[in-house]
mmCIF file of C-alpha atoms in Angstrom:
data_model
loop_
_atom_site.group_PDB
_atom_site.id
_atom_site.type_symbol
_atom_site.label_atom_id
_atom_site.label_comp_id
_atom_site.label_asym_id
_atom_site.label_seq_id
_atom_site.Cartn_x
_atom_site.Cartn_y
_atom_site.Cartn_z
ATOM 1 C CA MET A 287 -75.389 -140.328 120.191
ATOM 2 C CA ASN A 288 -73.176 -142.602 117.775
ATOM 3 C CA SER A 289 -71.604 -141.197 114.856
ATOM 4 C CA LYS A 290 -74.316 -141.908 112.460
ATOM 5 C CA SER A 291 -76.645 -140.340 114.495
ATOM 6 C CA ARG A 292 -74.526 -136.952 114.574
ATOM 7 C CA ILE A 293 -74.087 -136.812 111.050
ATOM 8 C CA ASN A 294 -77.585 -137.302 110.260
ATOM 9 C CA PHE A 295 -78.134 -134.521 112.867
ATOM 10 C CA LEU A 296 -75.851 -132.297 111.031
ATOM 11 C CA LYS A 297 -77.490 -132.982 107.772
ATOM 12 C CA THR A 298 -81.126 -132.076 109.009
ATOM 13 C CA THR A 299 -79.769 -128.806 110.805
ATOM 14 C CA CYS A 300 -78.413 -127.912 107.323
ATOM 15 C CA LEU A 301 -81.851 -128.785 105.870
ATOM 16 C CA LYS A 302 -83.402 -126.719 108.172
ATOM 17 C CA ILE A 303 -81.167 -123.546 107.428
ATOM 18 C CA GLU A 304 -81.956 -124.082 103.544
ATOM 19 C CA GLU A 305 -86.012 -123.441 104.390
ATOM 20 C CA ILE A 306 -85.086 -120.032 106.307
ATOM 21 C CA PRO A 307 -86.505 -116.991 103.998
ATOM 22 C CA VAL A 308 -83.603 -115.178 102.711
ATOM 23 C CA TRP A 309 -84.841 -111.567 104.598
ATOM 24 C CA ILE A 310 -84.405 -113.589 107.950
ATOM 25 C CA LEU A 311 -80.906 -114.006 107.001
ATOM 26 C CA LEU A 312 -80.233 -110.079 106.242
ATOM 27 C CA LEU A 313 -82.218 -109.640 109.699
ATOM 28 C CA ILE A 314 -79.612 -112.006 111.751
ATOM 29 C CA ALA A 315 -76.749 -110.181 109.989
ATOM 30 C CA GLY A 316 -78.380 -106.793 110.353
ATOM 31 C CA LEU A 317 -78.486 -107.517 114.217
ATOM 32 C CA LEU A 318 -74.864 -108.523 114.551
ATOM 33 C CA TYR A 319 -73.426 -105.919 112.683
ATOM 34 C CA SER A 320 -75.359 -102.892 114.236
ATOM 35 C CA PRO A 321 -73.365 -102.581 117.690
ATOM 36 C CA LEU A 322 -70.461 -101.556 115.361
ATOM 37 C CA VAL A 323 -72.436 -98.625 114.056
ATOM 38 C CA PHE A 324 -71.630 -96.498 117.309
ATOM 39 C CA LEU A 325 -67.996 -96.978 117.632
ATOM 40 C CA GLY A 326 -66.805 -94.420 115.455
ATOM 41 C CA TYR A 327 -65.495 -94.506 111.456
ATOM 42 C CA GLY A 328 -63.319 -97.482 112.414
ATOM 43 C CA SER A 329 -59.913 -98.956 113.019
ATOM 44 C CA ASP A 330 -58.369 -98.043 109.940
ATOM 45 C CA SER A 331 -56.379 -95.113 108.943
ATOM 46 C CA ASP A 332 -57.992 -94.939 105.681
ATOM 47 C CA SER A 333 -61.537 -94.283 107.144
ATOM 48 C CA TYR A 334 -60.676 -91.162 108.698
ATOM 49 C CA SER A 335 -58.811 -90.267 105.111
ATOM 50 C CA VAL A 336 -61.927 -90.676 103.452
ATOM 51 C CA VAL A 337 -63.971 -88.109 105.840
ATOM 52 C CA ARG A 338 -61.020 -85.657 105.262
ATOM 53 C CA THR A 339 -61.495 -85.608 101.465
ATOM 54 C CA GLY A 340 -64.907 -84.629 101.828
ATOM 55 C CA GLN A 341 -64.319 -81.658 104.472
ATOM 56 C CA TYR A 342 -61.044 -80.730 102.129
ATOM 57 C CA PHE A 343 -63.801 -80.691 99.395
ATOM 58 C CA VAL A 344 -65.856 -78.300 101.287
ATOM 59 C CA GLN A 345 -63.364 -76.074 102.094
ATOM 60 C CA THR A 346 -61.600 -75.720 98.913
ATOM 61 C CA LEU A 347 -63.693 -77.259 96.356
ATOM 62 C CA ASP A 348 -60.676 -79.203 95.285
ATOM 63 C CA TYR A 349 -60.638 -83.025 94.497
ATOM 64 C CA LEU A 350 -57.816 -84.850 96.655
ATOM 65 C CA PRO A 351 -58.358 -88.155 96.820
ATOM 66 C CA SER A 352 -58.027 -90.449 100.035
ATOM 67 C CA ARG A 353 -55.503 -92.465 98.470
ATOM 68 C CA LEU A 354 -54.359 -93.720 94.962
ATOM 69 C CA PRO A 355 -55.662 -95.148 92.649
ATOM 70 C CA GLY A 356 -58.842 -93.294 94.119
ATOM 71 C CA TYR A 357 -61.868 -94.263 95.694
ATOM 72 C CA PHE A 358 -64.265 -91.592 94.136
ATOM 73 C CA VAL A 359 -67.416 -93.699 94.617
ATOM 74 C CA HIS A 360 -66.708 -94.297 98.071
ATOM 75 C CA GLU A 361 -65.702 -90.850 98.866
ATOM 76 C CA VAL A 362 -68.621 -89.167 97.548
ATOM 77 C CA PHE A 363 -70.952 -91.405 99.400
ATOM 78 C CA VAL A 364 -69.183 -90.844 102.569
ATOM 79 C CA PHE A 365 -69.034 -87.093 102.072
ATOM 80 C CA PHE A 366 -72.756 -87.067 101.829
ATOM 81 C CA LEU A 367 -73.657 -89.716 104.563
ATOM 82 C CA ASN A 368 -71.064 -87.621 106.953
ATOM 83 C CA LEU A 369 -72.905 -84.156 106.462
ATOM 84 C CA ILE A 370 -76.292 -86.053 107.480
ATOM 85 C CA GLY A 371 -75.058 -87.986 110.601
ATOM 86 C CA GLY A 372 -71.443 -88.051 110.824
ATOM 87 C CA SER A 373 -69.729 -91.494 111.615
ATOM 88 C CA ILE A 374 -72.905 -93.306 112.439
ATOM 89 C CA ALA A 375 -74.591 -92.454 108.987
ATOM 90 C CA CYS A 376 -71.471 -93.584 107.134
ATOM 91 C CA ASN A 377 -71.434 -96.921 109.211
ATOM 92 C CA LEU A 378 -75.167 -97.562 108.707
ATOM 93 C CA GLY A 379 -74.202 -96.626 104.415
ATOM 94 C CA THR A 380 -71.606 -100.253 104.966
ATOM 95 C CA LEU A 381 -73.874 -101.744 106.828
ATOM 96 C CA GLY A 382 -76.705 -101.484 103.887
ATOM 97 C CA MET A 383 -74.100 -102.433 101.399
ATOM 98 C CA THR A 384 -73.059 -105.516 103.268
ATOM 99 C CA LEU A 385 -76.366 -106.810 103.324
ATOM 100 C CA LEU A 386 -77.007 -105.650 99.700
ATOM 101 C CA MET A 387 -73.659 -108.123 99.050
ATOM 102 C CA LEU A 388 -75.172 -110.718 101.172
ATOM 103 C CA GLY A 389 -78.765 -110.904 99.601
ATOM 104 C CA ALA A 390 -76.899 -110.675 95.968
ATOM 105 C CA PHE A 391 -74.991 -113.488 96.500
ATOM 106 C CA GLU A 392 -77.936 -115.479 97.885
ATOM 107 C CA ASP A 393 -79.493 -114.799 94.937
ATOM 108 C CA ILE A 394 -76.383 -115.565 92.870
ATOM 109 C CA CYS A 395 -76.205 -118.730 94.373
ATOM 110 C CA THR A 396 -79.644 -119.731 93.339
ATOM 111 C CA ARG A 397 -79.183 -119.048 89.850
ATOM 112 C CA LEU A 398 -75.839 -120.790 89.385
ATOM 113 C CA ASN A 399 -77.031 -124.134 91.045
ATOM 114 C CA VAL A 400 -75.043 -123.800 94.067
ATOM 115 C CA PRO A 401 -76.184 -126.267 96.845
ATOM 116 C CA SER A 402 -76.462 -124.664 100.573
ATOM 117 C CA LYS A 403 -76.993 -121.364 99.714
ATOM 118 C CA ASN A 404 -78.236 -120.269 103.128
ATOM 119 C CA LEU A 405 -75.434 -121.695 104.743
ATOM 120 C CA LEU A 406 -72.777 -120.462 102.433
ATOM 121 C CA THR A 407 -74.593 -116.651 102.803
ATOM 122 C CA LEU A 408 -74.499 -117.275 106.856
ATOM 123 C CA THR A 409 -70.568 -118.082 106.290
ATOM 124 C CA LEU A 410 -69.912 -114.961 104.337
ATOM 125 C CA ALA A 411 -71.920 -113.102 106.978
ATOM 126 C CA ILE A 412 -69.860 -114.070 110.194
ATOM 127 C CA HIS A 413 -66.499 -114.217 108.536
ATOM 128 C CA PRO A 414 -64.204 -112.045 110.914
ATOM 129 C CA PHE A 415 -63.473 -109.586 108.091
ATOM 130 C CA VAL A 416 -66.889 -109.000 106.948
ATOM 131 C CA TRP A 417 -68.185 -108.948 110.047
ATOM 132 C CA ALA A 418 -65.534 -106.678 111.517
ATOM 133 C CA ASN A 419 -65.940 -104.240 108.306
ATOM 134 C CA ALA A 420 -69.255 -104.376 108.057
ATOM 135 C CA ALA A 421 -70.223 -101.099 110.039
ATOM 136 C CA ALA A 422 -67.118 -99.275 109.346
ATOM 137 C CA THR A 423 -66.222 -95.820 106.858
ATOM 138 C CA ILE A 424 -64.328 -98.359 104.661
ATOM 139 C CA ASP A 425 -64.726 -99.484 100.846
ATOM 140 C CA TYR A 426 -63.933 -103.008 101.164
ATOM 141 C CA LEU A 427 -67.954 -104.154 101.022
ATOM 142 C CA TRP A 428 -69.140 -100.996 99.438
ATOM 143 C CA ALA A 429 -66.789 -102.591 96.270
ATOM 144 C CA LEU A 430 -68.302 -106.298 96.515
ATOM 145 C CA GLY A 431 -71.835 -104.674 97.773
ATOM 146 C CA PHE A 432 -71.934 -103.278 93.803
ATOM 147 C CA ALA A 433 -70.323 -105.810 92.175
ATOM 148 C CA PHE A 434 -72.525 -108.700 93.377
ATOM 149 C CA PHE A 435 -75.529 -106.673 93.108
ATOM 150 C CA GLY A 436 -74.620 -105.833 89.586
ATOM 151 C CA ILE A 437 -73.509 -109.597 88.804
ATOM 152 C CA SER A 438 -77.008 -110.279 89.918
ATOM 153 C CA LEU A 439 -78.728 -107.701 87.820
ATOM 154 C CA LEU A 440 -76.577 -109.571 84.909
ATOM 155 C CA LEU A 441 -77.776 -112.885 85.608
ATOM 156 C CA ARG A 442 -81.247 -111.392 85.606
ATOM 157 C CA LYS A 443 -80.598 -109.981 81.994
ATOM 158 C CA ARG A 444 -81.155 -106.384 83.617
ATOM 159 C CA ASN A 445 -78.018 -104.977 81.624
ATOM 160 C CA LEU A 446 -78.312 -101.148 81.907
ATOM 161 C CA ALA A 447 -78.913 -101.487 85.515
ATOM 162 C CA ALA A 448 -76.167 -104.201 85.858
ATOM 163 C CA ALA A 449 -73.737 -101.794 84.145
ATOM 164 C CA ILE A 450 -74.320 -98.928 86.240
ATOM 165 C CA THR A 451 -73.847 -100.754 89.216
ATOM 166 C CA LEU A 452 -70.720 -102.833 88.102
ATOM 167 C CA GLY A 453 -69.290 -99.447 87.157
ATOM 168 C CA LEU A 454 -69.788 -97.862 90.585
ATOM 169 C CA ALA A 455 -68.116 -101.094 91.872
ATOM 170 C CA ILE A 456 -64.825 -100.493 89.945
ATOM 171 C CA GLY A 457 -65.492 -96.859 91.202
ATOM 172 C CA SER A 458 -65.364 -97.817 94.590
ATOM 173 C CA ARG A 459 -62.404 -99.934 94.845
ATOM 174 C CA LEU A 460 -60.460 -100.498 91.132
ATOM 175 C CA SER A 461 -59.354 -104.296 92.111
ATOM 176 C CA THR A 462 -62.778 -105.117 91.719
ATOM 177 C CA VAL A 463 -62.310 -104.817 87.874
ATOM 178 C CA LEU A 464 -60.651 -108.229 87.984
ATOM 179 C CA LEU A 465 -63.991 -110.357 89.229
ATOM 180 C CA ILE A 466 -66.189 -108.306 86.997
ATOM 181 C CA THR A 467 -63.663 -108.957 84.202
ATOM 182 C CA PHE A 468 -63.791 -112.599 84.381
ATOM 183 C CA VAL A 469 -67.653 -112.980 85.195
ATOM 184 C CA PHE A 470 -68.200 -110.876 81.663
ATOM 185 C CA ALA A 471 -65.827 -113.623 79.951
ATOM 186 C CA TYR A 472 -68.030 -116.307 81.460
ATOM 187 C CA LEU A 473 -70.863 -115.448 80.478
ATOM 188 C CA LEU A 474 -69.646 -114.735 76.942
ATOM 189 C CA TRP A 475 -68.470 -118.347 76.882
ATOM 190 C CA LYS A 476 -72.029 -119.293 78.624
ATOM 191 C CA GLN A 477 -74.194 -117.360 76.021
ATOM 192 C CA LYS A 478 -72.580 -118.149 72.628
ATOM 193 C CA GLY A 479 -75.372 -117.650 70.504
ATOM 194 C CA ASN A 480 -76.223 -114.245 71.965
ATOM 195 C CA ARG A 481 -72.687 -111.980 72.774
ATOM 196 C CA LYS A 482 -74.535 -108.911 72.196
ATOM 197 C CA GLN A 483 -75.847 -107.709 75.368
ATOM 198 C CA PRO A 484 -72.926 -109.021 77.501
ATOM 199 C CA VAL A 485 -70.587 -107.100 75.281
ATOM 200 C CA LEU A 486 -72.667 -103.933 74.992
ATOM 201 C CA CYS A 487 -73.119 -104.086 78.743
ATOM 202 C CA GLY A 488 -69.594 -104.721 79.377
ATOM 203 C CA PHE A 489 -68.250 -101.845 77.276
ATOM 204 C CA PHE A 490 -70.655 -99.592 79.051
ATOM 205 C CA THR A 491 -69.397 -100.738 82.853
ATOM 206 C CA ALA A 492 -65.857 -99.830 81.309
ATOM 207 C CA LEU A 493 -66.680 -96.250 80.161
ATOM 208 C CA ILE A 494 -68.465 -95.442 83.649
ATOM 209 C CA ALA A 495 -65.451 -96.969 85.391
ATOM 210 C CA ALA A 496 -63.317 -94.643 83.250
ATOM 211 C CA ILE A 497 -65.216 -91.445 83.798
ATOM 212 C CA LEU A 498 -65.314 -92.495 87.553
ATOM 213 C CA TYR A 499 -61.533 -92.061 87.773
ATOM 214 C CA LEU A 500 -61.148 -89.313 85.717
ATOM 215 C CA PRO A 501 -61.011 -86.997 88.837
ATOM 216 C CA ALA A 502 -58.189 -88.918 90.467
ATOM 217 C CA LEU A 503 -56.029 -88.313 87.492
ATOM 218 C CA ASP A 504 -57.204 -85.095 86.995
ATOM 219 C CA PHE A 505 -55.533 -84.572 90.555
ATOM 220 C CA LEU A 506 -52.287 -85.994 89.522
ATOM 221 C CA GLU A 507 -52.203 -83.951 86.679
ATOM 222 C CA TRP A 508 -52.922 -86.726 84.094
ATOM 223 C CA ASP A 509 -49.528 -88.419 84.828
ATOM 224 C CA ILE A 510 -50.935 -92.288 84.500
ATOM 225 C CA SER A 511 -47.233 -93.274 85.548
ATOM 226 C CA ARG A 512 -47.987 -92.488 89.010
ATOM 227 C CA TRP A 513 -51.389 -93.672 89.181
ATOM 228 C CA LEU A 514 -50.987 -97.248 90.343
ATOM 229 C CA ILE A 515 -47.716 -96.920 92.278
ATOM 230 C CA LEU A 516 -47.826 -98.486 95.384
ATOM 231 C CA SER A 517 -45.612 -97.535 98.351
ATOM 232 C CA THR A 518 -44.624 -100.805 100.621
ATOM 233 C CA GLY A 519 -41.864 -98.652 102.702
ATOM 234 C CA ASP A 520 -38.312 -100.060 103.143
ATOM 235 C CA PRO A 521 -37.198 -102.718 100.268
ATOM 236 C CA ASN A 522 -35.088 -104.840 103.050
ATOM 237 C CA LEU A 523 -38.601 -105.466 104.488
ATOM 238 C CA TRP A 524 -39.650 -106.864 101.036
ATOM 239 C CA THR A 525 -37.228 -109.717 100.347
ATOM 240 C CA PHE A 526 -38.483 -112.805 98.726
ATOM 241 C CA SER A 527 -38.682 -114.802 101.924
ATOM 242 C CA LEU A 528 -40.391 -112.020 103.816
ATOM 243 C CA ARG A 529 -43.061 -111.678 100.692
ATOM 244 C CA LEU A 530 -43.866 -115.096 101.043
ATOM 245 C CA GLY A 531 -43.534 -115.091 104.707
ATOM 246 C CA ARG A 532 -46.550 -112.540 104.937
ATOM 247 C CA PHE A 533 -48.204 -113.930 101.911
ATOM 248 C CA GLY A 534 -48.911 -117.391 103.679
ATOM 249 C CA TYR A 535 -49.190 -116.223 107.413
ATOM 250 C CA LYS A 536 -52.031 -113.334 105.995
ATOM 251 C CA ASN A 537 -53.852 -115.907 104.254
ATOM 252 C CA LEU A 538 -53.786 -118.420 107.234
ATOM 253 C CA MET A 539 -54.931 -115.766 109.399
ATOM 254 C CA PHE A 540 -57.823 -114.579 107.320
ATOM 255 C CA TRP A 541 -59.829 -117.737 107.482
ATOM 256 C CA SER A 542 -57.648 -119.010 111.003
ATOM 257 C CA LEU A 543 -55.709 -121.890 111.841
ATOM 258 C CA PRO A 544 -58.510 -124.741 112.239
ATOM 259 C CA ALA A 545 -60.872 -123.469 109.298
ATOM 260 C CA ILE A 546 -57.473 -123.843 107.079
ATOM 261 C CA ILE A 547 -56.867 -127.260 108.630
ATOM 262 C CA TRP A 548 -60.679 -128.119 107.653
ATOM 263 C CA MET A 549 -60.081 -126.609 104.266
ATOM 264 C CA ILE A 550 -57.709 -129.512 103.728
ATOM 265 C CA VAL A 551 -59.992 -132.035 104.976
ATOM 266 C CA ILE A 552 -62.565 -130.659 102.726
ATOM 267 C CA VAL A 553 -60.211 -130.543 99.574
ATOM 268 C CA ILE A 554 -58.925 -134.122 100.263
ATOM 269 C CA PHE A 555 -62.043 -135.478 100.799
ATOM 270 C CA THR A 556 -63.651 -134.075 97.474
ATOM 271 C CA PHE A 557 -60.845 -135.323 95.486
ATOM 272 C CA SER A 558 -60.316 -139.236 97.105
ATOM 273 C CA HIS A 559 -64.333 -139.499 97.320
ATOM 274 C CA SER A 560 -66.214 -137.476 94.962
ATOM 275 C CA ARG A 561 -64.166 -137.891 91.459
ATOM 276 C CA ASN A 562 -67.471 -138.347 89.715
ATOM 277 C CA GLN A 563 -68.769 -135.582 91.094
ATOM 278 C CA VAL A 564 -65.538 -133.035 90.071
ATOM 279 C CA LYS A 565 -66.144 -134.271 86.559
ATOM 280 C CA SER A 566 -69.644 -133.133 86.634
ATOM 281 C CA TRP A 567 -68.409 -129.323 87.294
ATOM 282 C CA GLY A 568 -69.261 -128.909 83.643
ATOM 283 C CA ASP A 569 -71.011 -125.848 84.196
ATOM 284 C CA GLY A 570 -67.835 -123.345 84.448
ATOM 285 C CA VAL A 571 -68.963 -122.037 87.785
ATOM 286 C CA VAL A 572 -66.425 -123.994 89.198
ATOM 287 C CA GLY A 573 -63.449 -122.914 87.282
ATOM 288 C CA LEU A 574 -64.510 -119.527 87.131
ATOM 289 C CA SER A 575 -64.775 -118.990 91.156
ATOM 290 C CA LEU A 576 -61.050 -121.319 91.134
ATOM 291 C CA LEU A 577 -59.861 -118.501 88.842
ATOM 292 C CA ILE A 578 -61.005 -115.075 90.510
ATOM 293 C CA ILE A 579 -59.218 -116.788 93.627
ATOM 294 C CA LEU A 580 -55.941 -117.530 91.773
ATOM 295 C CA CYS A 581 -55.799 -114.032 90.238
ATOM 296 C CA TYR A 582 -56.290 -112.411 93.617
ATOM 297 C CA GLU A 583 -54.079 -114.605 95.241
ATOM 298 C CA ILE A 584 -51.320 -113.260 92.806
ATOM 299 C CA LEU A 585 -52.676 -109.922 93.372
ATOM 300 C CA PHE A 586 -52.299 -110.277 97.066
ATOM 301 C CA TYR A 587 -48.399 -111.818 96.984
ATOM 302 C CA GLN A 588 -47.428 -108.820 94.956
ATOM 303 C CA ALA A 589 -48.643 -106.505 98.218
ATOM 304 C CA PRO A 590 -49.300 -108.648 101.204
ATOM 305 C CA ILE A 591 -50.350 -105.835 103.082
ATOM 306 C CA GLU A 592 -53.950 -105.900 104.440
ATOM 307 C CA MET A 593 -55.667 -109.068 105.111
ATOM 308 C CA GLU A 594 -58.854 -107.205 103.617
ATOM 309 C CA TYR A 595 -57.279 -107.259 100.219
ATOM 310 C CA LEU A 596 -58.833 -111.084 100.510
ATOM 311 C CA LEU A 597 -62.014 -110.261 100.819
ATOM 312 C CA PRO A 598 -62.770 -111.155 96.824
ATOM 313 C CA THR A 599 -61.827 -115.109 97.288
ATOM 314 C CA LEU A 600 -64.283 -115.215 100.298
ATOM 315 C CA PRO A 601 -67.271 -115.600 98.097
ATOM 316 C CA PHE A 602 -65.907 -117.954 95.376
ATOM 317 C CA VAL A 603 -64.001 -120.112 98.120
ATOM 318 C CA LEU A 604 -67.713 -120.691 99.349
ATOM 319 C CA ILE A 605 -68.892 -121.079 96.199
ATOM 320 C CA VAL A 606 -66.676 -124.191 94.987
ATOM 321 C CA PHE A 607 -67.102 -125.434 98.627
ATOM 322 C CA GLY A 608 -70.840 -125.622 97.895
ATOM 323 C CA LYS A 609 -70.742 -127.171 94.540
ATOM 324 C CA ALA A 610 -67.927 -129.674 96.392
ATOM 325 C CA LEU A 611 -69.918 -130.391 99.133
ATOM 326 C CA ARG A 612 -73.292 -130.736 97.092
ATOM 327 C CA ALA A 613 -73.924 -134.034 99.203
ATOM 328 C CA GLN A 614 -72.256 -133.306 102.383
ATOM 329 C CA PRO A 615 -73.757 -130.105 103.741
ATOM 330 C CA GLU A 616 -72.507 -131.235 107.514
ATOM 331 C CA TYR A 617 -68.600 -130.731 106.372
ATOM 332 C CA LEU A 618 -69.798 -126.807 105.341
ATOM 333 C CA LEU A 619 -71.826 -126.607 109.025
ATOM 334 C CA ILE A 620 -68.677 -127.325 110.737
ATOM 335 C CA PHE A 621 -66.704 -125.061 108.337
ATOM 336 C CA PHE A 622 -69.522 -122.163 109.517
ATOM 337 C CA PHE A 623 -68.689 -122.899 113.261
ATOM 338 C CA LEU A 624 -65.176 -123.075 113.201
ATOM 339 C CA ILE A 625 -65.097 -119.342 110.925
ATOM 340 C CA LEU A 626 -67.433 -117.906 113.649
ATOM 341 C CA ILE A 627 -65.388 -119.058 116.570
ATOM 342 C CA ALA A 628 -62.380 -117.013 114.743
ATOM 343 C CA ASN A 629 -64.113 -113.868 115.525
ATOM 344 C CA PHE A 630 -63.751 -114.398 119.259
ATOM 345 C CA ILE A 631 -60.308 -116.800 119.088
ATOM 346 C CA TRP A 632 -57.826 -116.940 117.324
ATOM 347 C CA ILE A 633 -54.718 -119.623 117.465
ATOM 348 C CA ASN A 634 -51.857 -117.430 116.177
ATOM 349 C CA PRO A 635 -48.625 -119.891 114.882
ATOM 350 C CA ALA A 636 -46.160 -116.786 115.044
ATOM 351 C CA ARG A 637 -45.492 -113.811 116.423
ATOM 352 C CA SER A 638 -43.514 -110.324 115.193
ATOM 353 C CA LEU A 639 -40.634 -109.455 117.228
ATOM 354 C CA THR A 640 -40.487 -105.804 115.092
ATOM 355 C CA PRO A 641 -44.407 -105.129 114.569
ATOM 356 C CA ASN A 642 -45.571 -103.108 111.785
ATOM 357 C CA GLN A 643 -41.759 -104.026 110.469
ATOM 358 C CA THR A 644 -41.468 -107.529 110.546
ATOM 359 C CA SER A 645 -38.381 -108.816 109.339
ATOM 360 C CA GLU A 646 -38.273 -111.854 112.461
ATOM 361 C CA VAL A 647 -40.457 -114.052 114.374
ATOM 362 C CA VAL A 648 -40.895 -116.744 116.555
ATOM 363 C CA TYR A 649 -43.347 -119.577 116.619
ATOM 364 C CA GLY A 650 -45.043 -121.193 118.604
ATOM 365 C CA LEU A 651 -49.273 -121.749 119.438
ATOM 366 C CA TRP A 652 -50.762 -118.802 121.131
ATOM 367 C CA LEU A 653 -54.631 -118.445 122.248
ATOM 368 C CA GLU A 654 -55.270 -114.687 121.354
ATOM 369 C CA LYS A 655 -58.737 -112.451 120.416
ATOM 370 C CA GLY A 656 -60.123 -113.349 117.179
ATOM 371 C CA TYR A 657 -59.990 -110.267 114.894
ATOM 372 C CA LEU A 658 -63.406 -109.154 115.366
ATOM 373 C CA LEU A 659 -62.533 -108.885 119.104
ATOM 374 C CA LYS A 660 -59.198 -106.831 118.452
ATOM 375 C CA ASP A 661 -61.053 -104.749 115.731
ATOM 376 C CA ILE A 662 -63.831 -103.867 118.602
ATOM 377 C CA SER A 663 -60.828 -103.061 121.225
ATOM 378 C CA LEU A 664 -59.165 -100.975 118.597
ATOM 379 C CA ARG A 665 -62.382 -98.844 117.641
ATOM 380 C CA LEU A 666 -63.587 -98.124 121.166
ATOM 381 C CA SER A 667 -59.824 -97.288 122.141
ATOM 382 C CA MET A 668 -60.088 -94.332 119.594
ATOM 383 C CA LEU A 669 -62.914 -93.484 120.631
ATOM 384 C CA HIS A 670 -61.878 -93.284 124.278
ATOM 385 C CA PRO A 671 -57.958 -92.547 124.025
#
């Protein structure tokens, strides 16, 4: 098979993927995630903190946040799910929210005229940090599930339902307020003749979100100065060079080294071969996406701790690539396979000499388990120590 035949084959495959009904995409994702439901609450210690919040409330009738600034919505859902069915019910709740996020993402891509929406949705579904967290008792995908479903409702002009859902998103994870704020700003820019509805919806979203943080502020006895304090440990581990190193390394590992290289190829191709297409991005969707990505990257630079903090950037990177590669979906298909491989194999370019307190690293190339396999191994070890 020559080069032209391979390209045609890939393009034909992309066209066939776009013909798949969305419910089949969600079914595939659900089948991939379902084995993780039975592996305990999760590998993140915060999962157990959330469960303990509910247990403490039952014992004392006093609210103790799992951690600040408060994750009240997720904690409430976990409280009831844990009563119903322990870790399995809690993980099924997260699985449901992940599928909600995927379905809403596909709908948003449809409404914003983002090409290759099915392929982008599949790429989002199998990203290592989505797959590993899709059936664990943790809030990342609860917040994104509420956020993207709320944005989908906004685009359908179902403003009251959108305000409630977006308020729940912010109440699940405070950092979600960034992407929601930019989406409202985008709608105000687009709807120049009818700004009343997005303004009212934004007001009620903010009101609901504020109410959902009252329990955490009450716990702090209304001392707002303590509310957003983030403890990062020994200051000697957070010099400029170490912070920048963590920021760069964790961004790289979030995508994987092969995927990052391919992303660079995509960017170079877009600007060298598709200048007219770049000029045609006049609907603001690409600009909105890039702005959201930039803001979350700045936020991550301030606290480059958990790689999951980068999850809000993921859907918007995919939207940008979908727009950029309108005529070259085969590039997205290659990107999909590179992301899929990262679940099982990682090429690690650096290793810490002092794990968890990294102040010195050695460089090289090591083949390691991908993030999904590492997470499963850790969850199994916690089930059977």
